[in-house]
Coordinates of C-alpha atoms (C1' of nucleotides) in Angstrom, one line a residue:
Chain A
X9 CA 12.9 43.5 -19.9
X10 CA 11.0 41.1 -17.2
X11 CA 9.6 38.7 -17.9
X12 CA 6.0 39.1 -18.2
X13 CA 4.4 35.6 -19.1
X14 CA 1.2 34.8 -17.1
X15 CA 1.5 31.5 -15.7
X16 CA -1.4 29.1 -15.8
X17 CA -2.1 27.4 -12.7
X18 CA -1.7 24.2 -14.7
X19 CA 1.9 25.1 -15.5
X20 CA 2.6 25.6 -11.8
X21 CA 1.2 22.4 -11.6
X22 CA 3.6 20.9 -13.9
X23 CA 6.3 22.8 -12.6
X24 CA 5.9 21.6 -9.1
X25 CA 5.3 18.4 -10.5
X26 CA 8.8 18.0 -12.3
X27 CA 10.5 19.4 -8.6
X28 CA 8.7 16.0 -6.7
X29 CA 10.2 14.1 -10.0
X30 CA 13.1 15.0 -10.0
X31 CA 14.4 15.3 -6.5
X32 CA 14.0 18.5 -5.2
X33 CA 11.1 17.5 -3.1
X34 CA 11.6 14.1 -2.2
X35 CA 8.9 11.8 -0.8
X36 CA 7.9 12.9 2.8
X37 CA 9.5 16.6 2.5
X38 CA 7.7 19.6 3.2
X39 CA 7.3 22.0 0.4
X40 CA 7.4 25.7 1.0
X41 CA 4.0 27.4 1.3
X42 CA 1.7 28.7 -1.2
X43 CA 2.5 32.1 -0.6
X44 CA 6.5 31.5 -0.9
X45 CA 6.0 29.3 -4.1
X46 CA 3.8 31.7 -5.6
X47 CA 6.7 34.6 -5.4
X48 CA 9.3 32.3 -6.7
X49 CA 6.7 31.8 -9.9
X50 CA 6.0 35.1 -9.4
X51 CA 2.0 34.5 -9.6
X52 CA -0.4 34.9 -7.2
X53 CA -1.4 32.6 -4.7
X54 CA -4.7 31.6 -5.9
X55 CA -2.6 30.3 -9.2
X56 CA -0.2 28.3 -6.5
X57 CA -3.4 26.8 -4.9
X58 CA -5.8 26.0 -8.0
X59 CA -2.3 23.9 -8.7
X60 CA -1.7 22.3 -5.7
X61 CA -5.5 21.6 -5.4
X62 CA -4.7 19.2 -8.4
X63 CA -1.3 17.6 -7.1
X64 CA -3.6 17.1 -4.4
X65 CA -6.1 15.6 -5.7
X66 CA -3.7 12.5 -8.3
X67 CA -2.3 12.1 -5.4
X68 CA 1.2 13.2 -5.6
X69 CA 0.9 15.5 -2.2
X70 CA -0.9 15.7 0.6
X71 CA -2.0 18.9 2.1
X72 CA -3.5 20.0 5.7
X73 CA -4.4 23.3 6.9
X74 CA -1.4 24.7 8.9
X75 CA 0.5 21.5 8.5
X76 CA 1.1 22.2 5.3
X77 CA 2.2 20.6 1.8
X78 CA 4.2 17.4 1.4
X79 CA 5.5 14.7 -1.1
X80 CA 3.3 11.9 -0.4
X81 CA 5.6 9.4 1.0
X82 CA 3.6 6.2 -0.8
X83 CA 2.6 6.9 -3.9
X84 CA -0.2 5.1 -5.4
X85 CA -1.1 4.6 -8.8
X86 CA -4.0 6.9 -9.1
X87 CA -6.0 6.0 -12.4
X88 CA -9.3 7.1 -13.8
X89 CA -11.4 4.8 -15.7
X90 CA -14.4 5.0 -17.5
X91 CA -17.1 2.4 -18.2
X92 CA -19.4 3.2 -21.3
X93 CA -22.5 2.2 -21.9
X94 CA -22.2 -1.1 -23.3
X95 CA -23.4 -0.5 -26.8
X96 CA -21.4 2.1 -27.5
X97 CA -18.0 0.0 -26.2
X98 CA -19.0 -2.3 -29.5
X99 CA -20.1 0.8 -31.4
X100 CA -16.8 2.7 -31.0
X101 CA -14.6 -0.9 -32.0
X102 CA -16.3 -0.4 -35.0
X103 CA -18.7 -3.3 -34.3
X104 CA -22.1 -4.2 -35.1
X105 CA -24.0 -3.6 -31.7
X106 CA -26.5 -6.4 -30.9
X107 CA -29.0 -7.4 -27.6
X108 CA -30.4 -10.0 -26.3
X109 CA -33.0 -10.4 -23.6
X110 CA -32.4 -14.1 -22.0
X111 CA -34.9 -13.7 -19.3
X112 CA -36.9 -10.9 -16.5
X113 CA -38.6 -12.1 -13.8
X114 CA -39.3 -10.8 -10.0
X115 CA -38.4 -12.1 -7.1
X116 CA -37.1 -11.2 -4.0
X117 CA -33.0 -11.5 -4.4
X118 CA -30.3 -13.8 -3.0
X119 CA -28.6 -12.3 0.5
X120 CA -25.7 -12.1 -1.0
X121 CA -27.1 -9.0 -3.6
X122 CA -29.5 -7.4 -1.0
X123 CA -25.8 -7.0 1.3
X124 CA -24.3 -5.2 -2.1
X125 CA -27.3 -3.0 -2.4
X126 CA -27.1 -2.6 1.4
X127 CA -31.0 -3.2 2.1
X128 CA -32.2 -5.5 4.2
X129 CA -33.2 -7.7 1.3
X130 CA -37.3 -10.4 0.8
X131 CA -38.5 -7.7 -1.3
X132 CA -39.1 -8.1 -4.7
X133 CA -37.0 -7.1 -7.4
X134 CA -36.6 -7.3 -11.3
X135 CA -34.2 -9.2 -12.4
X136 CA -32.6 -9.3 -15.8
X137 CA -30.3 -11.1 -17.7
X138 CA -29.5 -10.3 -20.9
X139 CA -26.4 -10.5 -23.8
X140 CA -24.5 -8.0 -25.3
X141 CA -23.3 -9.0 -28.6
X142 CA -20.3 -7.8 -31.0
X143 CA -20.7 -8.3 -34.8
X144 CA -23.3 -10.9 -33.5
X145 CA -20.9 -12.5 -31.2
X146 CA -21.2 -12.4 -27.2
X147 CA -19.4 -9.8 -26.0
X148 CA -20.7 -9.0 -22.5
X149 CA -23.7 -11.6 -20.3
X150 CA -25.0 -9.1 -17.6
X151 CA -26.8 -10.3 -14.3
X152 CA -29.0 -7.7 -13.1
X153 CA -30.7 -6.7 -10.3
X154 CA -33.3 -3.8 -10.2
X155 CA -35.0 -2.1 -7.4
X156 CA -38.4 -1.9 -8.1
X157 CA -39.1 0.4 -5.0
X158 CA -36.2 2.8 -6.5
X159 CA -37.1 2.6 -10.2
X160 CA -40.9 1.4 -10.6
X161 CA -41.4 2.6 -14.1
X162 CA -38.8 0.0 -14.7
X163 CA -42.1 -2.3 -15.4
X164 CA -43.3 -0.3 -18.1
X165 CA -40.0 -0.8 -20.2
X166 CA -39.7 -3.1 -23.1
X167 CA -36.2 -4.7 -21.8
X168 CA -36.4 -6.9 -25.1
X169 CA -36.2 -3.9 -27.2
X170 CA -33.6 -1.9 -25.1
X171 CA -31.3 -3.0 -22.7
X172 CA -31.9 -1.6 -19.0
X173 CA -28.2 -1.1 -19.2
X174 CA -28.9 2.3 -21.5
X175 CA -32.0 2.6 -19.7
X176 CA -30.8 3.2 -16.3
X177 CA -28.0 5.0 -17.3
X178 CA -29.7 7.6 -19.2
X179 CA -32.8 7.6 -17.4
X180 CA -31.5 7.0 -13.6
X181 CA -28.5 8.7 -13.0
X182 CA -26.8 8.1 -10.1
X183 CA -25.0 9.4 -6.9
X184 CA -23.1 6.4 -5.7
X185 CA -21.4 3.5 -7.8
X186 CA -19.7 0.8 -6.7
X187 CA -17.4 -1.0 -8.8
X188 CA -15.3 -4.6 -8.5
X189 CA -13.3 -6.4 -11.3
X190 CA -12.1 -9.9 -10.2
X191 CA -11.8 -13.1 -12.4
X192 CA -13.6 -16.3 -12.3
X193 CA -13.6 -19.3 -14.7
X194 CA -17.0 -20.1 -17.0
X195 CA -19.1 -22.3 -15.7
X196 CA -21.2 -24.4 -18.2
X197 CA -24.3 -22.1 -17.9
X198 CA -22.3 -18.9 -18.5
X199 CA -19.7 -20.6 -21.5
X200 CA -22.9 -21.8 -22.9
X201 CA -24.2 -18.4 -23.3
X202 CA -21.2 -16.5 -23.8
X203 CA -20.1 -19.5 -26.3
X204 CA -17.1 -20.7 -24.6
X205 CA -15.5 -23.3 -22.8
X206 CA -16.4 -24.4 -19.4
X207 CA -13.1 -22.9 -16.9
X208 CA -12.4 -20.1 -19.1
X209 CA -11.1 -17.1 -17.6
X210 CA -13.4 -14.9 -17.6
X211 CA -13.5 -10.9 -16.0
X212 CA -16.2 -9.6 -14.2
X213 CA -17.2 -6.1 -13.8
X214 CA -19.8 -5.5 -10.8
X215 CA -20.9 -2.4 -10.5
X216 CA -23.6 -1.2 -7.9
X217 CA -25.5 2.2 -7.7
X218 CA -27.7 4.4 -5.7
X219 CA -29.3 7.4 -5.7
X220 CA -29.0 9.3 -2.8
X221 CA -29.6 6.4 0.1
X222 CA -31.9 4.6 -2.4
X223 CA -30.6 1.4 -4.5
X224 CA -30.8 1.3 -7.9
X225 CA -29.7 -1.4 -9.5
X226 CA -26.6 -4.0 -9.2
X227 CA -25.0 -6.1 -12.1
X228 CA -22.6 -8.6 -12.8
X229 CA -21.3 -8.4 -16.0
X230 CA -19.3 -11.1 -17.2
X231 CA -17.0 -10.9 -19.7
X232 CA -16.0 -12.8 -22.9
X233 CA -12.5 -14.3 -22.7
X234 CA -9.9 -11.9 -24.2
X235 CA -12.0 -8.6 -22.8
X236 CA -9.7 -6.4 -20.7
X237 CA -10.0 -3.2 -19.4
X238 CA -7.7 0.2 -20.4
X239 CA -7.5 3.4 -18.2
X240 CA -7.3 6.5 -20.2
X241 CA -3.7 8.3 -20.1
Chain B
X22 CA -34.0 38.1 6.1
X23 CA -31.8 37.7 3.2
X24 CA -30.0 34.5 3.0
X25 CA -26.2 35.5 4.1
X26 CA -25.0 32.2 3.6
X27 CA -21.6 32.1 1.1
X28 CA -22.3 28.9 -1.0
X29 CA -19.0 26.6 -1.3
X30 CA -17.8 25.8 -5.1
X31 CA -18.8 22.8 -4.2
X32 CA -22.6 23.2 -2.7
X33 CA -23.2 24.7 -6.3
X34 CA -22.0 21.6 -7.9
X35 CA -24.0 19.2 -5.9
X36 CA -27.4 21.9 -6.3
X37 CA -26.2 21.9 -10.0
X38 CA -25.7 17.9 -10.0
X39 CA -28.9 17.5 -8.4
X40 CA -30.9 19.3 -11.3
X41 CA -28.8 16.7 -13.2
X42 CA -30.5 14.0 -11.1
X43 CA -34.5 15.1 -10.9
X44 CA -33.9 15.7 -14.2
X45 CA -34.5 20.0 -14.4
X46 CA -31.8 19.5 -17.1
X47 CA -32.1 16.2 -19.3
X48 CA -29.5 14.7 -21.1
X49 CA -28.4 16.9 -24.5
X50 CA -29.7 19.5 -22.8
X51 CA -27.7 23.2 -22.6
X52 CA -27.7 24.7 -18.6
X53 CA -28.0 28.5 -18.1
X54 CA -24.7 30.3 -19.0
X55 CA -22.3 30.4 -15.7
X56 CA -23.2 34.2 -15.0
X57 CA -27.2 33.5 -15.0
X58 CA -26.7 30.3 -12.8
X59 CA -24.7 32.6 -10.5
X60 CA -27.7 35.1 -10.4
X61 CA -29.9 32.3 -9.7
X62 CA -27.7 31.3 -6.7
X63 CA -26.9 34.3 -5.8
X64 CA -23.0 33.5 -6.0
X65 CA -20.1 34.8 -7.6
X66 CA -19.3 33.8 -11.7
X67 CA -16.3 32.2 -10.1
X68 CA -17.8 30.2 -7.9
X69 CA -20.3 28.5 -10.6
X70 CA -17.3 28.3 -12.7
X71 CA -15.3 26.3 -10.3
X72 CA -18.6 24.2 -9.8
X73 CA -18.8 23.4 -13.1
X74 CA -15.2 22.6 -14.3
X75 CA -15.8 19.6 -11.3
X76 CA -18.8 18.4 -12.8
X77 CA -17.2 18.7 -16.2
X78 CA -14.1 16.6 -15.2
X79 CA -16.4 14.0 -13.7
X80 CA -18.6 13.6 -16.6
X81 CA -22.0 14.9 -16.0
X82 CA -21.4 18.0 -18.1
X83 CA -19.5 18.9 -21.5
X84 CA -18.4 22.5 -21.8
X85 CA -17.1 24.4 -24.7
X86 CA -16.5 27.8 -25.3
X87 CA -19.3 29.6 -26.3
X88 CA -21.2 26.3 -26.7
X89 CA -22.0 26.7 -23.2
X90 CA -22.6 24.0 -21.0
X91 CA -24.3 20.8 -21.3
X92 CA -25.7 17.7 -19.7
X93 CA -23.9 14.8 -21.2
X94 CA -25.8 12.6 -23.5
X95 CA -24.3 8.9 -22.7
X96 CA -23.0 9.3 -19.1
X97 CA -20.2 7.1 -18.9
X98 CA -19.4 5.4 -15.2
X99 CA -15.8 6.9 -14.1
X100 CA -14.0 6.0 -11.1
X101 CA -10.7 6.3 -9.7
X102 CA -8.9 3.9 -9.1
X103 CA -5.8 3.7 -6.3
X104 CA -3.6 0.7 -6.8
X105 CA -0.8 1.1 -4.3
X106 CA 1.9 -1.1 -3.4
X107 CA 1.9 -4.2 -3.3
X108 CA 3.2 -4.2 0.4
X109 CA 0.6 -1.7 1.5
X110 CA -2.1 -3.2 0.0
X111 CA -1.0 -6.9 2.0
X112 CA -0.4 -4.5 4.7
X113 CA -3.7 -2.7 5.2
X114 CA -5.4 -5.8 5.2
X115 CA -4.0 -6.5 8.2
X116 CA -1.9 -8.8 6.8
X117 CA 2.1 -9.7 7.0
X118 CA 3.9 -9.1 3.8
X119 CA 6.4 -11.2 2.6
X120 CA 8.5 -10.9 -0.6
X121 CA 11.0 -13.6 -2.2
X122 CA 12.6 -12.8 -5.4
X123 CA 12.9 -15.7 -8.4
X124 CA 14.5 -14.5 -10.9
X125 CA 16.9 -11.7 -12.1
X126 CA 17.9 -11.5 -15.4
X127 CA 19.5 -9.4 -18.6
X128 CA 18.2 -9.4 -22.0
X129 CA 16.3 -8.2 -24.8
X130 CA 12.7 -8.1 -24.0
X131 CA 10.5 -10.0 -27.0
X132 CA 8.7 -7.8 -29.3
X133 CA 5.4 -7.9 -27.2
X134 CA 7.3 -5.7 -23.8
X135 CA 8.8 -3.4 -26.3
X136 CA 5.8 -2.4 -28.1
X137 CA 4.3 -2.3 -25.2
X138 CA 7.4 0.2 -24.0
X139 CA 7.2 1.7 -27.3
X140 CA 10.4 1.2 -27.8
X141 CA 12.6 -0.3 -31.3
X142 CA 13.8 -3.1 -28.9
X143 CA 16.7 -5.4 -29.2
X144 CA 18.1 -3.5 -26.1
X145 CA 19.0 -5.1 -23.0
X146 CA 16.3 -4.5 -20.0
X147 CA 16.3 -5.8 -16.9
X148 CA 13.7 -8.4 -16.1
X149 CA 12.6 -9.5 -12.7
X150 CA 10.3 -12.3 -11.4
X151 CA 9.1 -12.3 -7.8
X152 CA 6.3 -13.0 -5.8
X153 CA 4.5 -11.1 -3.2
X154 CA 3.5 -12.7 -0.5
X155 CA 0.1 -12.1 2.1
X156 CA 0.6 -14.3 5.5
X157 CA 2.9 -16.6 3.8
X158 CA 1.0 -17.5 1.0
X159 CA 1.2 -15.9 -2.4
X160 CA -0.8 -13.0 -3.5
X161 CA 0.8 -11.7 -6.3
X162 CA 3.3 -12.9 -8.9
X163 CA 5.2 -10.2 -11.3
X164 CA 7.0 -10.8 -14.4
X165 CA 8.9 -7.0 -14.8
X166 CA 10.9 -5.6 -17.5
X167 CA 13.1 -2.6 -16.5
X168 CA 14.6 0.1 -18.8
X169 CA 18.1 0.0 -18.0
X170 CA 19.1 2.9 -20.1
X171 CA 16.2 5.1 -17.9
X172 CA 16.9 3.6 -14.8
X173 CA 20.8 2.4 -15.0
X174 CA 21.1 2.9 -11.0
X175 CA 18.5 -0.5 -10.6
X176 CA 22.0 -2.4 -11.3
X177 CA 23.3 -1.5 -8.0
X178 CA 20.0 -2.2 -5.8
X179 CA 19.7 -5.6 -4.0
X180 CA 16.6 -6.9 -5.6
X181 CA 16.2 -10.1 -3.2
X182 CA 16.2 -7.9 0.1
X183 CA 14.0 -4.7 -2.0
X184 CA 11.2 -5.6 -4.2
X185 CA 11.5 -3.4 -7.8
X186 CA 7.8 -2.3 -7.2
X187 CA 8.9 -0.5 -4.0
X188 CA 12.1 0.5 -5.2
X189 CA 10.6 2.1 -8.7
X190 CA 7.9 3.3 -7.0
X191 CA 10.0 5.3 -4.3
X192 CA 12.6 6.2 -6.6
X193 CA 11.6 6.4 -9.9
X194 CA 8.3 8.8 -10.5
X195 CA 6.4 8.5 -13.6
X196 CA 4.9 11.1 -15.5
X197 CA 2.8 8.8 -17.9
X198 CA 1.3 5.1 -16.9
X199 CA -0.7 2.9 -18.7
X200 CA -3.2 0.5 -16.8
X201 CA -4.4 -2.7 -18.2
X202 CA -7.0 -5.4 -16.7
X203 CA -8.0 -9.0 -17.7
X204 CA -8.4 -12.2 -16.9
X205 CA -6.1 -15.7 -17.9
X206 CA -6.5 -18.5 -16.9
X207 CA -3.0 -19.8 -15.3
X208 CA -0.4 -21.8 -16.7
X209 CA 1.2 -24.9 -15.4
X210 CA 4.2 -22.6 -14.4
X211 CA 2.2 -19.7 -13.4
X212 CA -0.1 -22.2 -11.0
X213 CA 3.0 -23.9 -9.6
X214 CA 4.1 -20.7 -8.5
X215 CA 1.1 -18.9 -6.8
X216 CA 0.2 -22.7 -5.7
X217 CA -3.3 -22.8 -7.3
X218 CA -4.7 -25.2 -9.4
X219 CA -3.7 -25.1 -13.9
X220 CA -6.2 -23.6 -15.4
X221 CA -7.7 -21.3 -12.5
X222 CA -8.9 -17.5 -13.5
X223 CA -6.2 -15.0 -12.5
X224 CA -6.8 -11.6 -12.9
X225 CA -3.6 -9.6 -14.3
X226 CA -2.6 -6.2 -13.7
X227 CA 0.0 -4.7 -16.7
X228 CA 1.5 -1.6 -16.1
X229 CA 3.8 0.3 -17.8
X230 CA 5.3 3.7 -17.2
X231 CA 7.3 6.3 -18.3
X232 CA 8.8 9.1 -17.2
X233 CA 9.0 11.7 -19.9
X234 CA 9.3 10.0 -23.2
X235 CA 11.0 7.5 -21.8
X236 CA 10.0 4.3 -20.6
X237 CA 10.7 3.0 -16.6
X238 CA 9.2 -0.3 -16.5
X239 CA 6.6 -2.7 -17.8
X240 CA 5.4 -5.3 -15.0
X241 CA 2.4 -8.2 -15.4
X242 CA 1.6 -8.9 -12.2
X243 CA -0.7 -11.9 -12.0
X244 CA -2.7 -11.8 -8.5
X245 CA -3.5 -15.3 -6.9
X246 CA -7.5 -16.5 -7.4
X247 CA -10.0 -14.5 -5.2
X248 CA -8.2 -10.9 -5.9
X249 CA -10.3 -8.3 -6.2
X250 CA -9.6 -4.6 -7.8
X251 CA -12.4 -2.3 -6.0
X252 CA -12.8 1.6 -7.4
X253 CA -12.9 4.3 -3.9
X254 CA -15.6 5.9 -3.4
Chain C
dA244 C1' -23.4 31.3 -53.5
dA245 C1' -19.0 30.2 -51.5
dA246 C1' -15.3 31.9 -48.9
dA247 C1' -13.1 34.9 -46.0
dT248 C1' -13.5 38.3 -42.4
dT249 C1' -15.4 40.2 -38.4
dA250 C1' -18.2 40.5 -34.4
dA251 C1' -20.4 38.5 -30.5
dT252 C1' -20.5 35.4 -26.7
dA253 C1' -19.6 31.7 -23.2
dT254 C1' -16.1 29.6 -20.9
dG255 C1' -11.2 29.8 -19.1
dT256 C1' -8.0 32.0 -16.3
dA257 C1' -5.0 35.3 -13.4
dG258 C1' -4.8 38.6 -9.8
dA259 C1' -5.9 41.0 -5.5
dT260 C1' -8.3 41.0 -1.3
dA261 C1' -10.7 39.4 2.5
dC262 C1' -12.1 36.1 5.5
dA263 C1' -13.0 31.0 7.0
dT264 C1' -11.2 26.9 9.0
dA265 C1' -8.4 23.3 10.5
dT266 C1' -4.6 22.2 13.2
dA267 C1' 0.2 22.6 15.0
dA268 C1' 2.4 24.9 18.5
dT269 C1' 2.2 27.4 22.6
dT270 C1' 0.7 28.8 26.8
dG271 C1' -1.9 28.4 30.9
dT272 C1' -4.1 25.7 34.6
dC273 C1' -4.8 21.9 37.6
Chain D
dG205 C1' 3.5 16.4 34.0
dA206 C1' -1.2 15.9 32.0
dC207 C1' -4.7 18.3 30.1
dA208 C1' -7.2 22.4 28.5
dA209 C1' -7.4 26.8 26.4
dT210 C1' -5.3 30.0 23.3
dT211 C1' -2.7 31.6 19.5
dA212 C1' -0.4 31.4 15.2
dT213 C1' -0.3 29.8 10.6
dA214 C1' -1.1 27.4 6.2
dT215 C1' -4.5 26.0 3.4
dG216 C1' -9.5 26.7 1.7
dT217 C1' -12.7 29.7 -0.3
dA218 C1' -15.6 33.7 -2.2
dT219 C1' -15.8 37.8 -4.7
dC220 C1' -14.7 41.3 -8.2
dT221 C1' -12.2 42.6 -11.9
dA222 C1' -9.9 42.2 -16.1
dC223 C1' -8.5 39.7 -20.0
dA224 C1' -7.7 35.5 -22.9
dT225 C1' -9.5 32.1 -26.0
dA226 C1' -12.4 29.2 -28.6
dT227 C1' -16.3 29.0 -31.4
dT228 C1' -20.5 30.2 -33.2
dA229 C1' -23.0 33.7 -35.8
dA230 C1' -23.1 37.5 -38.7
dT231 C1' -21.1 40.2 -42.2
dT232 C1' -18.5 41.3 -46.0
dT233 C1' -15.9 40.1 -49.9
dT234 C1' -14.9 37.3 -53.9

DNA sequence: AAAATTAATATGTAGATACATATAATTGTC
DNA sequence: GACAATTATATGTATCTACATATTAATTTT
């Protein structure tokens, strides 16, 4: 009897996958063509390319048209990452989910947040800061920037009541995000209001976003110490 | 005229995505079965199918079997993230990467790598300090731990004239890898070494890896003040 | 009425075929 | 020999068909 097991594209996948792992294509080698793969399986191409499409895409080969498939030669650590909505980071810890509005005004924004939004900046914007807190303590202090142009009904929104972090996110979603995570250590204003000490290490997530050419909104959203950041296996 | 044009996988997703955007199909709410959006674009069940399997995987949608397909309620922001090596990043900067090795030891790892290994511990690993180097001036600083029953072969590579990051990387594939981000602020020993000032915010970058069950290596690699992780487009 | 069984249905997937497209390799031209 | 035009080839994609599978809904049984 033959075997007569339909393979799943995503065991191609792996199988492939456990050939690059173990040797038998090594970094920079050319691997045979779909068509020649896809008779060793003994599937049909379409199976060998849905597969490849994915080795493709975490970055473990590199295809071109006519050139061909190979081991990429410098792997990189390819991760995905995802950034909930602030309440329900607490909410999912387990924690009591609380917000704080410190203060929304308008004005037109500092060069250095017109360049991130990639406009040419002097027109007025809302700004927001607020605080996130967990079982009442601060969790995240966010630094906001909206475009009023982008999102005017922004001014009809209670901001004390809900944060323009769920807001946006549910209410302008988005095309384009930008994201940054560096370090910086408190200083007095920020430990003040996150309730540390002044030069404490602190992360900070900045993430930018437009919708189609249009900016939407940029924040800086600093961390309280001991916060870090897990990619999902 | 009827419109001859073959729409790509992928022009469906973006025409799907965009009905996402203007809001057509709100949060919660449940999109047309695969075969009616097909009729609608006058495409192939296929096509819609490979459409929305993309804009499942990125988050805009949440598909189950006979569920049918849905606009996800809380969006979350997800982004990929490459982190290559350290001598490519240095590299592409336009920079000249330099490498100088510290220390190379055997011995158990304390309880804290081995959980994080998921390993019983009390087995001899190899641990490596060394510091990356961009222009002459230090960059990144990383405290490793190596599996020497996965990876006995590290015994015989020249560590001072081959950083472990390259070597592991080149040689030693990983099916599983955990990613963690946060901020410290630096030691007197850790400042001395990446010649900052005690105290300063460091961002650090854990990674650990295993290939099959079993683990590779666990590295903390502290990056001098200023660095900056950015997601890709 | 609760539980178990069955049917209906939307997505998931493989296979075969045909054609599109990028690009490496070759050939032709100056 | 340098450059341009052509050809060959591997991947990219669409379509149709046929099933597989998960899950909800309906039905029957207890």
């Amino acid at each position: 009897m033959t075997e007569t097991v339909r393979l799943s594209w995503k065991t191609v996948r792996d199988r492939v996958h456990a050939r690059v792992l173990d040797g038998t294509y090594a970094p920079g080698d050319r691997l045979p063509r779909d068509e020649d793969l896809a008779e060793q399986f003994g599937c049909a191409r379409s199976t060998v390319q849905r597969a490849m499409q994915d080795l493709s895409l975490s970055g473990i080969v590199e295809r071109r048209r006519k050139g061909g498939t190979r081991v990429r030669r410098d792997p990189v650590t390819r991760a995905t990452l995802d950034i909930p909505i602030t309440r329900n980071e607490v909410e999912s810890r387990g924690a009591v989910y609380g917000y704080q509005l410190i203060e929304q005004t308008t004005a037109p924004p500092a060069p250095a947040i017109a360049a991130r939004l990639e406009i040419p900046g002097a027109e007025d914007m809302l700004r927001v800061r607020a605080l996130h807190l967990s079982d009442g303590r601060p969790f995240v202090f966010e630094d906001r920037w909206v475009s009023l142009r982008t999102v005017p009904e922004i001014r009809e929104i209670d901001l004390a009541a809900q944060s323009a972090n769920e807001w946006l996110v549910r209410n302008k979603p988005y095309t384009r995000c930008d994201l940054r995570f560096y370090a910086i250590n408190a200083d007095a204003d920020t430990a003040g209001i996150l309730e540390t000490d002044e030069g404490a290490a602190l992360m900070v997530i900045e993430r930018t976003t437009w919708i189609g050419g249009d900016p939407i909104t940029s924040v800086k959203a600093l961390t309280a110490p001991g916060y870090q950041i897990l990619t999902r296996s």
